Tab-separated table of C-alpha atoms in Angstrom:
chain	number	residue	atom	x	y	z
Y	1	MET	CA	6.920	18.848	15.585
Y	2	GLU	CA	4.799	16.951	18.396
Y	3	LYS	CA	3.297	13.699	17.484
Y	4	LYS	CA	-0.667	13.792	17.641
Y	5	SER	CA	-2.000	11.426	20.613
Y	6	ILE	CA	-4.827	9.071	20.337
Y	7	TRP	CA	-7.178	12.038	21.587
Y	8	ASP	CA	-5.796	14.527	19.063
Y	9	LEU	CA	-6.668	11.758	16.108
Y	10	ASP	CA	-10.202	11.888	17.427
Y	11	ARG	CA	-11.289	8.625	15.350
Y	12	ASP	CA	-14.803	7.380	15.202
Y	13	SER	CA	-16.539	5.214	16.997
Y	14	VAL	CA	-17.805	1.909	15.172
Y	15	GLU	CA	-21.314	2.812	15.447
Y	16	VAL	CA	-20.556	6.342	14.360
Y	17	PHE	CA	-18.206	4.924	11.328
Y	18	ARG	CA	-21.446	2.993	10.111
Y	19	SER	CA	-23.442	5.638	10.198
Y	20	LYS	CA	-21.254	7.682	7.838
Y	21	LYS	CA	-21.533	8.160	4.073
Y	22	LYS	CA	-18.917	6.256	2.626
Y	23	LEU	CA	-16.781	6.223	-0.565
Y	24	PRO	CA	-18.601	4.768	-3.454
Y	25	LEU	CA	-16.184	2.030	-3.738
Y	26	THR	CA	-16.369	-1.695	-2.967
Y	27	VAL	CA	-13.243	-4.118	-2.685
Y	28	VAL	CA	-13.723	-7.679	-4.210
Y	29	LEU	CA	-11.345	-10.156	-2.909
Y	30	ASP	CA	-11.218	-13.056	-5.356
Y	31	ASN	CA	-9.511	-16.050	-3.720
Y	32	ILE	CA	-7.262	-14.539	-1.141
Y	33	ARG	CA	-5.219	-17.225	0.646
Y	34	SER	CA	-3.481	-14.919	3.366
Y	35	LEU	CA	-5.554	-13.958	6.325
Y	36	ASN	CA	-2.608	-11.585	7.060
Y	37	ASN	CA	-3.543	-9.742	3.642
Y	38	ILE	CA	-7.380	-9.772	4.265
Y	39	GLY	CA	-7.064	-8.083	7.705
Y	40	SER	CA	-4.789	-5.193	6.264
Y	41	ILE	CA	-7.089	-4.844	3.461
Y	42	PHE	CA	-9.960	-4.405	6.306
Y	43	ARG	CA	-7.632	-1.895	8.119
Y	44	THR	CA	-7.026	0.028	4.654
Y	45	SER	CA	-10.697	-0.030	3.968
Y	46	ASP	CA	-11.537	1.374	7.309
Y	47	ALA	CA	-9.182	4.479	6.735
Y	48	PHE	CA	-10.692	5.360	3.636
Y	49	MET	CA	-14.212	4.505	4.280
Y	50	VAL	CA	-14.640	1.805	1.579
Y	51	ARG	CA	-18.317	1.069	1.216
Y	52	ARG	CA	-17.811	-2.709	1.507
Y	53	ILE	CA	-15.782	-5.899	1.108
Y	54	MET	CA	-17.015	-8.629	-1.163
Y	55	LEU	CA	-15.020	-12.025	0.099
Y	56	CYS	CA	-15.195	-14.571	-2.307
Y	57	GLY	CA	-14.161	-18.031	-2.538
Y	58	ILE	CA	-11.400	-19.077	-0.463
Y	59	THR	CA	-10.870	-15.947	0.880
Y	60	ALA	CA	-11.430	-16.331	5.049
Y	61	THR	CA	-13.997	-14.370	6.811
Y	62	PRO	CA	-14.738	-12.656	9.974
Y	63	PRO	CA	-14.624	-13.515	12.878
Y	64	SER	CA	-10.954	-14.921	12.648
Y	65	ALA	CA	-8.086	-14.361	15.102
Y	66	GLU	CA	-5.610	-14.272	12.318
Y	67	ILE	CA	-7.652	-11.609	10.422
Y	68	HIS	CA	-8.012	-9.583	13.521
Y	69	LYS	CA	-4.228	-9.548	14.132
Y	70	THR	CA	-4.019	-7.088	11.090
Y	71	ALA	CA	-7.284	-5.888	10.951
Y	72	LEU	CA	-6.989	-4.644	14.451
Y	73	GLY	CA	-11.010	-4.458	14.668
Y	74	ALA	CA	-11.140	-2.988	11.299
Y	75	GLU	CA	-13.145	-6.320	10.416
Y	76	GLU	CA	-15.936	-5.009	12.701
Y	77	SER	CA	-16.315	-1.405	11.324
Y	78	VAL	CA	-16.173	-2.334	7.560
Y	79	SER	CA	-19.196	-3.834	6.055
Y	80	TRP	CA	-18.459	-7.088	4.451
Y	81	GLU	CA	-20.424	-9.900	2.573
Y	82	TYR	CA	-19.309	-13.536	1.465
Y	83	TYR	CA	-19.838	-15.122	-1.945
Y	84	PRO	CA	-18.845	-18.702	-2.454
Y	85	GLU	CA	-18.503	-17.804	-6.377
Y	86	THR	CA	-16.902	-14.329	-7.217
Y	87	MET	CA	-18.960	-14.356	-10.238
Y	88	ASP	CA	-22.104	-13.987	-8.331
Y	89	ALA	CA	-20.344	-10.734	-6.316
Y	90	ILE	CA	-19.953	-9.684	-9.896
Y	91	ARG	CA	-23.404	-9.915	-10.844
Y	92	VAL	CA	-24.496	-8.073	-7.763
Y	93	LEU	CA	-22.147	-5.067	-8.873
Y	94	LYS	CA	-23.366	-5.092	-12.248
Y	95	ALA	CA	-27.031	-5.132	-11.353
Y	96	GLU	CA	-26.338	-2.261	-9.555
Y	97	GLY	CA	-24.546	-0.473	-11.931
Y	98	THR	CA	-21.327	-0.535	-10.245
Y	99	MET	CA	-18.184	-0.117	-12.573
Y	100	VAL	CA	-15.721	-3.403	-12.016
Y	101	CYS	CA	-12.378	-2.356	-12.138
Y	102	VAL	CA	-10.111	-5.493	-11.920
Y	103	LEU	CA	-6.542	-5.079	-10.774
Y	104	GLU	CA	-4.613	-7.401	-12.964
Y	105	GLN	CA	-1.583	-6.790	-15.643
Y	106	VAL	CA	-3.662	-7.710	-18.990
Y	107	LYS	CA	-2.714	-6.797	-22.421
Y	108	ASP	CA	-5.522	-4.125	-22.791
Y	109	SER	CA	-4.888	-2.295	-19.156
Y	110	VAL	CA	-5.190	1.078	-17.999
Y	111	MET	CA	-2.406	2.178	-16.167
Y	112	LEU	CA	-3.815	2.912	-12.542
Y	113	HIS	CA	-2.393	6.527	-12.432
Y	114	ASP	CA	-4.137	7.374	-15.950
Y	115	PHE	CA	-7.311	6.290	-14.963
Y	116	HIS	CA	-9.786	9.397	-13.822
Y	117	PRO	CA	-12.682	7.771	-12.088
Y	118	CYS	CA	-15.986	9.917	-12.685
Y	119	PRO	CA	-16.894	11.535	-9.197
Y	120	SER	CA	-20.606	10.636	-9.623
Y	121	GLY	CA	-19.815	6.994	-10.100
Y	122	SER	CA	-19.685	3.930	-8.238
Y	123	PHE	CA	-16.794	1.455	-8.382
Y	124	ALA	CA	-15.455	-1.939	-7.508
Y	125	ILE	CA	-11.771	-2.884	-7.448
Y	126	VAL	CA	-11.301	-6.758	-7.652
Y	127	ALA	CA	-7.924	-8.180	-6.380
Y	128	GLY	CA	-7.031	-11.466	-6.863
Y	129	HIS	CA	-5.242	-14.836	-5.160
Y	130	GLU	CA	-1.565	-14.185	-4.551
Y	131	VAL	CA	-0.066	-16.544	-7.035
Y	132	HIS	CA	-2.629	-16.730	-9.951
Y	133	GLY	CA	-4.061	-13.322	-9.742
Y	134	VAL	CA	-7.767	-12.735	-10.602
Y	135	ASP	CA	-9.471	-15.433	-12.529
Y	136	GLN	CA	-9.752	-15.337	-16.170
Y	137	ALA	CA	-13.618	-15.598	-16.141
Y	138	VAL	CA	-13.679	-12.513	-14.099
Y	139	VAL	CA	-11.261	-10.420	-16.001
Y	140	ASP	CA	-13.553	-11.307	-18.916
Y	141	GLU	CA	-16.520	-9.544	-16.830
Y	142	ALA	CA	-14.350	-6.100	-16.266
Y	143	ASP	CA	-15.490	-2.781	-17.167
Y	144	VAL	CA	-11.493	-1.969	-17.035
Y	145	CYS	CA	-8.459	-3.731	-15.992
Y	146	LEU	CA	-6.264	-1.467	-14.039
Y	147	GLU	CA	-2.556	-2.335	-14.018
Y	148	ILE	CA	0.231	-0.717	-11.351
Y	149	PRO	CA	3.026	0.061	-13.321
Y	150	GLN	CA	6.262	-1.993	-11.940
Y	151	PHE	CA	10.008	-1.791	-13.051
Y	152	GLY	CA	11.839	-4.128	-10.854
Y	153	THR	CA	12.789	-7.781	-11.052
Y	154	LYS	CA	9.415	-8.916	-9.333
Y	155	HIS	CA	6.368	-9.754	-11.322
Y	156	SER	CA	3.749	-8.120	-8.658
Y	157	LEU	CA	3.277	-6.128	-5.354
Y	158	ASN	CA	2.132	-7.803	-2.284
Y	159	VAL	CA	-1.709	-7.842	-2.752
Y	160	ALA	CA	-2.423	-5.667	0.393
Y	161	VAL	CA	-0.009	-3.059	-0.885
Y	162	SER	CA	-1.623	-3.073	-4.423
Y	163	VAL	CA	-5.181	-2.880	-3.186
Y	164	GLY	CA	-4.197	0.007	-0.722
Y	165	LEU	CA	-2.645	1.748	-3.544
Y	166	ALA	CA	-5.666	1.549	-5.672
Y	167	ILE	CA	-8.083	2.749	-2.838
Y	168	TRP	CA	-5.666	5.470	-2.140
Y	169	HIS	CA	-5.935	6.278	-6.073
Y	170	PHE	CA	-10.058	6.235	-5.875
Y	171	PHE	CA	-10.063	8.052	-2.736
Y	172	CYS	CA	-7.798	10.859	-4.073
Y	173	ALA	CA	-9.822	11.019	-7.205
Y	174	LEU	CA	-13.206	10.575	-5.571
Y	175	LYS	CA	-12.894	12.213	-2.172
Y	176	ARG	CA	-11.203	15.593	-3.012
S	1	MET	CA	-8.768	-9.527	-21.837
S	2	GLU	CA	-5.744	-11.702	-21.681
S	3	LYS	CA	-3.580	-11.883	-18.934
S	4	LYS	CA	0.137	-11.049	-19.450
S	5	SER	CA	2.246	-13.971	-18.707
S	6	ILE	CA	5.718	-13.685	-17.314
S	7	TRP	CA	7.309	-13.302	-20.825
S	8	ASP	CA	4.941	-10.502	-21.638
S	9	LEU	CA	6.004	-8.364	-18.245
S	10	ASP	CA	9.673	-8.970	-19.411
S	11	ARG	CA	11.383	-7.860	-15.961
S	12	ASP	CA	14.911	-6.955	-15.602
S	13	SER	CA	17.424	-9.708	-14.082
S	14	VAL	CA	18.767	-8.381	-10.677
S	15	GLU	CA	22.076	-7.600	-12.512
S	16	VAL	CA	20.305	-5.130	-14.866
S	17	PHE	CA	18.057	-3.725	-12.334
S	18	ARG	CA	21.076	-2.915	-10.282
S	19	SER	CA	22.804	-0.884	-13.129
S	20	LYS	CA	19.787	1.198	-13.875
S	21	LYS	CA	19.389	4.903	-12.804
S	22	LYS	CA	16.637	4.832	-9.645
S	23	LEU	CA	14.039	7.174	-8.232
S	24	PRO	CA	15.816	9.731	-6.214
S	25	LEU	CA	14.023	8.115	-3.123
S	26	THR	CA	15.497	6.341	-0.104
S	27	VAL	CA	13.158	4.309	2.501
S	28	VAL	CA	14.362	4.670	5.932
S	29	LEU	CA	12.831	2.130	8.351
S	30	ASP	CA	13.230	3.163	11.948
S	31	ASN	CA	12.831	0.077	14.267
S	32	ILE	CA	10.404	-2.010	12.230
S	33	ARG	CA	9.436	-4.994	14.235
S	34	SER	CA	7.738	-7.168	11.240
S	35	LEU	CA	9.818	-9.361	9.124
S	36	ASN	CA	6.868	-9.593	6.975
S	37	ASN	CA	6.436	-5.800	6.524
S	38	ILE	CA	10.411	-5.558	5.807
S	39	GLY	CA	9.809	-7.982	2.961
S	40	SER	CA	6.895	-6.443	1.531
S	41	ILE	CA	8.574	-2.828	1.709
S	42	PHE	CA	11.649	-4.450	-0.305
S	43	ARG	CA	9.001	-5.831	-2.960
S	44	THR	CA	7.624	-2.511	-3.265
S	45	SER	CA	10.697	-0.865	-3.348
S	46	ASP	CA	12.219	-3.197	-6.206
S	47	ALA	CA	8.684	-2.204	-8.256
S	48	PHE	CA	9.271	1.517	-8.054
S	49	MET	CA	13.007	1.657	-8.418
S	50	VAL	CA	13.806	2.931	-4.738
S	51	ARG	CA	17.433	3.958	-4.584
S	52	ARG	CA	17.949	2.298	-1.244
S	53	ILE	CA	16.625	1.102	1.855
S	54	MET	CA	18.370	2.311	5.296
S	55	LEU	CA	17.329	-0.486	8.136
S	56	CYS	CA	18.079	0.947	11.369
S	57	GLY	CA	17.829	-0.169	14.897
S	58	ILE	CA	15.942	-3.492	15.652
S	59	THR	CA	14.938	-3.567	11.831
S	60	ALA	CA	16.300	-6.809	10.628
S	61	THR	CA	18.572	-7.302	7.488
S	62	PRO	CA	18.783	-9.835	4.687
S	63	PRO	CA	19.865	-12.573	4.591
S	64	SER	CA	16.336	-13.643	6.513
S	65	ALA	CA	14.299	-16.486	5.540
S	66	GLU	CA	11.297	-14.441	6.979
S	67	ILE	CA	12.085	-11.241	5.093
S	68	HIS	CA	12.353	-13.530	1.966
S	69	LYS	CA	9.081	-15.029	2.211
S	70	THR	CA	7.356	-11.539	1.533
S	71	ALA	CA	10.248	-9.798	-0.594
S	72	LEU	CA	10.585	-12.960	-2.856
S	73	GLY	CA	13.970	-11.922	-3.877
S	74	ALA	CA	13.441	-8.282	-3.867
S	75	GLU	CA	16.207	-8.174	-0.649
S	76	GLU	CA	18.803	-9.259	-3.231
S	77	SER	CA	17.724	-6.613	-6.074
S	78	VAL	CA	17.338	-3.447	-3.705
S	79	SER	CA	20.324	-1.784	-2.324
S	80	TRP	CA	20.098	-1.582	1.392
S	81	GLU	CA	22.251	-0.251	4.477
S	82	TYR	CA	22.182	-1.016	8.048
S	83	TYR	CA	22.518	1.714	10.935
S	84	PRO	CA	22.046	0.904	14.456
S	85	GLU	CA	21.091	4.278	15.298
S	86	THR	CA	18.411	5.831	12.967
S	87	MET	CA	19.928	9.184	13.803
S	88	ASP	CA	23.174	8.347	12.264
S	89	ALA	CA	20.801	7.502	8.810
S	90	ILE	CA	19.380	10.762	9.210
S	91	ARG	CA	22.764	12.416	9.276
S	92	VAL	CA	24.285	10.652	6.080
S	93	LEU	CA	20.873	11.972	4.345
S	94	LYS	CA	21.469	15.464	5.591
S	95	ALA	CA	25.011	15.371	4.675
S	96	GLU	CA	24.069	14.723	1.236
S	97	GLY	CA	21.371	17.045	0.713
S	98	THR	CA	18.485	14.736	0.826
S	99	MET	CA	15.138	16.137	2.075
S	100	VAL	CA	13.892	14.037	5.058
S	101	CYS	CA	10.128	13.177	4.717
S	102	VAL	CA	8.857	11.561	8.149
S	103	LEU	CA	5.840	9.681	7.635
S	104	GLU	CA	4.019	10.798	10.802
S	105	GLN	CA	0.683	12.060	12.326
S	106	VAL	CA	2.015	15.250	13.821
S	107	LYS	CA	0.490	18.503	14.747
S	108	ASP	CA	2.267	20.429	11.596
S	109	SER	CA	1.973	17.758	9.279
S	110	VAL	CA	1.314	18.153	5.672
S	111	MET	CA	-1.209	15.847	3.941
S	112	LEU	CA	0.349	13.229	1.306
S	113	HIS	CA	-1.680	14.529	-1.256
S	114	ASP	CA	-0.821	17.935	-0.931
S	115	PHE	CA	3.315	17.535	-0.923
S	116	HIS	CA	4.614	18.106	-4.470
S	117	PRO	CA	8.268	16.936	-4.598
S	118	CYS	CA	10.243	18.890	-6.858
S	119	PRO	CA	11.145	16.461	-9.725
S	120	SER	CA	15.241	17.454	-9.455
S	121	GLY	CA	15.266	16.690	-5.687
S	122	SER	CA	16.435	14.011	-3.483
S	123	PHE	CA	14.100	12.615	-0.989
S	124	ALA	CA	13.809	10.095	2.027
S	125	ILE	CA	10.692	8.546	3.579
S	126	VAL	CA	11.179	7.766	7.238
S	127	ALA	CA	8.583	5.134	8.513
S	128	GLY	CA	8.393	4.211	12.116
S	129	HIS	CA	7.928	1.094	14.856
S	130	GLU	CA	4.445	-0.729	14.173
S	131	VAL	CA	3.133	0.658	17.595
S	132	HIS	CA	5.042	3.696	18.774
S	133	GLY	CA	5.746	5.307	14.904
S	134	VAL	CA	8.950	7.315	14.213
S	135	ASP	CA	10.965	8.313	17.346
S	136	GLN	CA	10.484	11.756	18.426
S	137	ALA	CA	14.017	12.422	18.066
S	138	VAL	CA	14.157	11.588	14.368
S	139	VAL	CA	10.612	13.427	13.864
S	140	ASP	CA	12.540	16.323	15.314
S	141	GLU	CA	15.101	16.301	12.401
S	142	ALA	CA	12.249	15.868	9.554
S	143	ASP	CA	12.275	18.501	6.978
S	144	VAL	CA	8.555	17.732	6.755
S	145	CYS	CA	6.120	15.420	8.424
S	146	LEU	CA	3.698	13.833	5.848
S	147	GLU	CA	0.568	12.449	6.816
S	148	ILE	CA	-1.683	10.047	5.336
S	149	PRO	CA	-5.281	11.406	5.927
S	150	GLN	CA	-7.608	8.491	7.508
S	151	PHE	CA	-11.230	8.677	8.066
S	152	GLY	CA	-11.861	5.267	10.146
S	153	THR	CA	-12.255	3.762	13.585
S	154	LYS	CA	-8.601	2.888	13.543
S	155	HIS	CA	-5.461	5.297	14.185
S	156	SER	CA	-3.054	4.044	11.411
S	157	LEU	CA	-2.461	1.563	8.469
S	158	ASN	CA	-0.208	-1.271	8.314
S	159	VAL	CA	3.200	0.177	7.936
S	160	ALA	CA	3.897	-1.820	4.709
S	161	VAL	CA	0.434	-0.117	3.278
S	162	SER	CA	1.653	3.171	4.180
S	163	VAL	CA	5.050	2.995	2.955
S	164	GLY	CA	3.529	1.865	-0.250
S	165	LEU	CA	1.130	4.573	-0.434
S	166	ALA	CA	4.232	7.437	-0.137
S	167	ILE	CA	6.388	5.306	-2.451
S	168	TRP	CA	3.607	5.375	-4.805
S	169	HIS	CA	3.288	9.115	-4.287
S	170	PHE	CA	6.719	10.197	-5.250
S	171	PHE	CA	6.905	7.708	-8.008
S	172	CYS	CA	3.874	9.594	-9.737
S	173	ALA	CA	5.357	12.906	-8.895
S	174	LEU	CA	8.995	12.151	-9.660
S	175	LYS	CA	9.003	9.625	-12.756
S	176	ARG	CA	6.167	11.077	-14.833
């Protein structure tokens, strides 16, 4: 089986990408520490046509050489906004009628694979700090908390992997 | 909604984890360059009870302080083997009757979400080098090539995210 070349893949330019209809999905990063993770989330968001990323609190913003190292330019294609306070981003989402889905292991969480988003809806995934997770005040504003089931010895996944799984889940539900 | 504590999560010890029945899924890393990616793949493999990881070629092996930084100890719970030549790992998989699923964008690929693994089967996901992908000789030995559909400006996802999506896909198909 022959590997596809860059020409076979025929990706969009940044200009064409920006003008295209996006997945009705916003990614909110609540105080993400690692520039590597932020860049990787930009790259995944580019692949699945995420509407926008809201970078909040200590989450770094482009331009950044470190974000670029893992985003590989996706920080120029994907729309982003910065909010010093995550709660302000949540207020914007609520005001526009977006369902706020916090990625967190809480006592009343819904398992990711059991959550079936309505294809006509608008959604936001909120992911939190690498150690402390999503701030409790933000969790309290969630319309739903989505949990990725885990069966190993560790307590969580890498945040870029968690957000990747969640974006893929919404992509499969909303796009197909 | 109250966040779960470490006690609520009640994760297994390494000893208990090792004795448990695993997902019939092997992850093969064909010349992965980044220790950060290797560690992250160990962490995801721990969460979803991957049977083993085959580290091949230039892919670094534990113990490694850099792998530990992202694996956070999952390199001690998940079984792994090292093969200087990826093709030797593929031969082991073929001999044991495991279906070799290469993660690669090829001309006859099956989209990941269209692939439905038989719950009684045994499977391996093969992921390749961050720039060059899976070696063509390995691609030629694949039982199937699985492609993650992508709609952005970039040509690929981060390899730890790609492997995460593939493990999650197999987990949902095989475990539920």
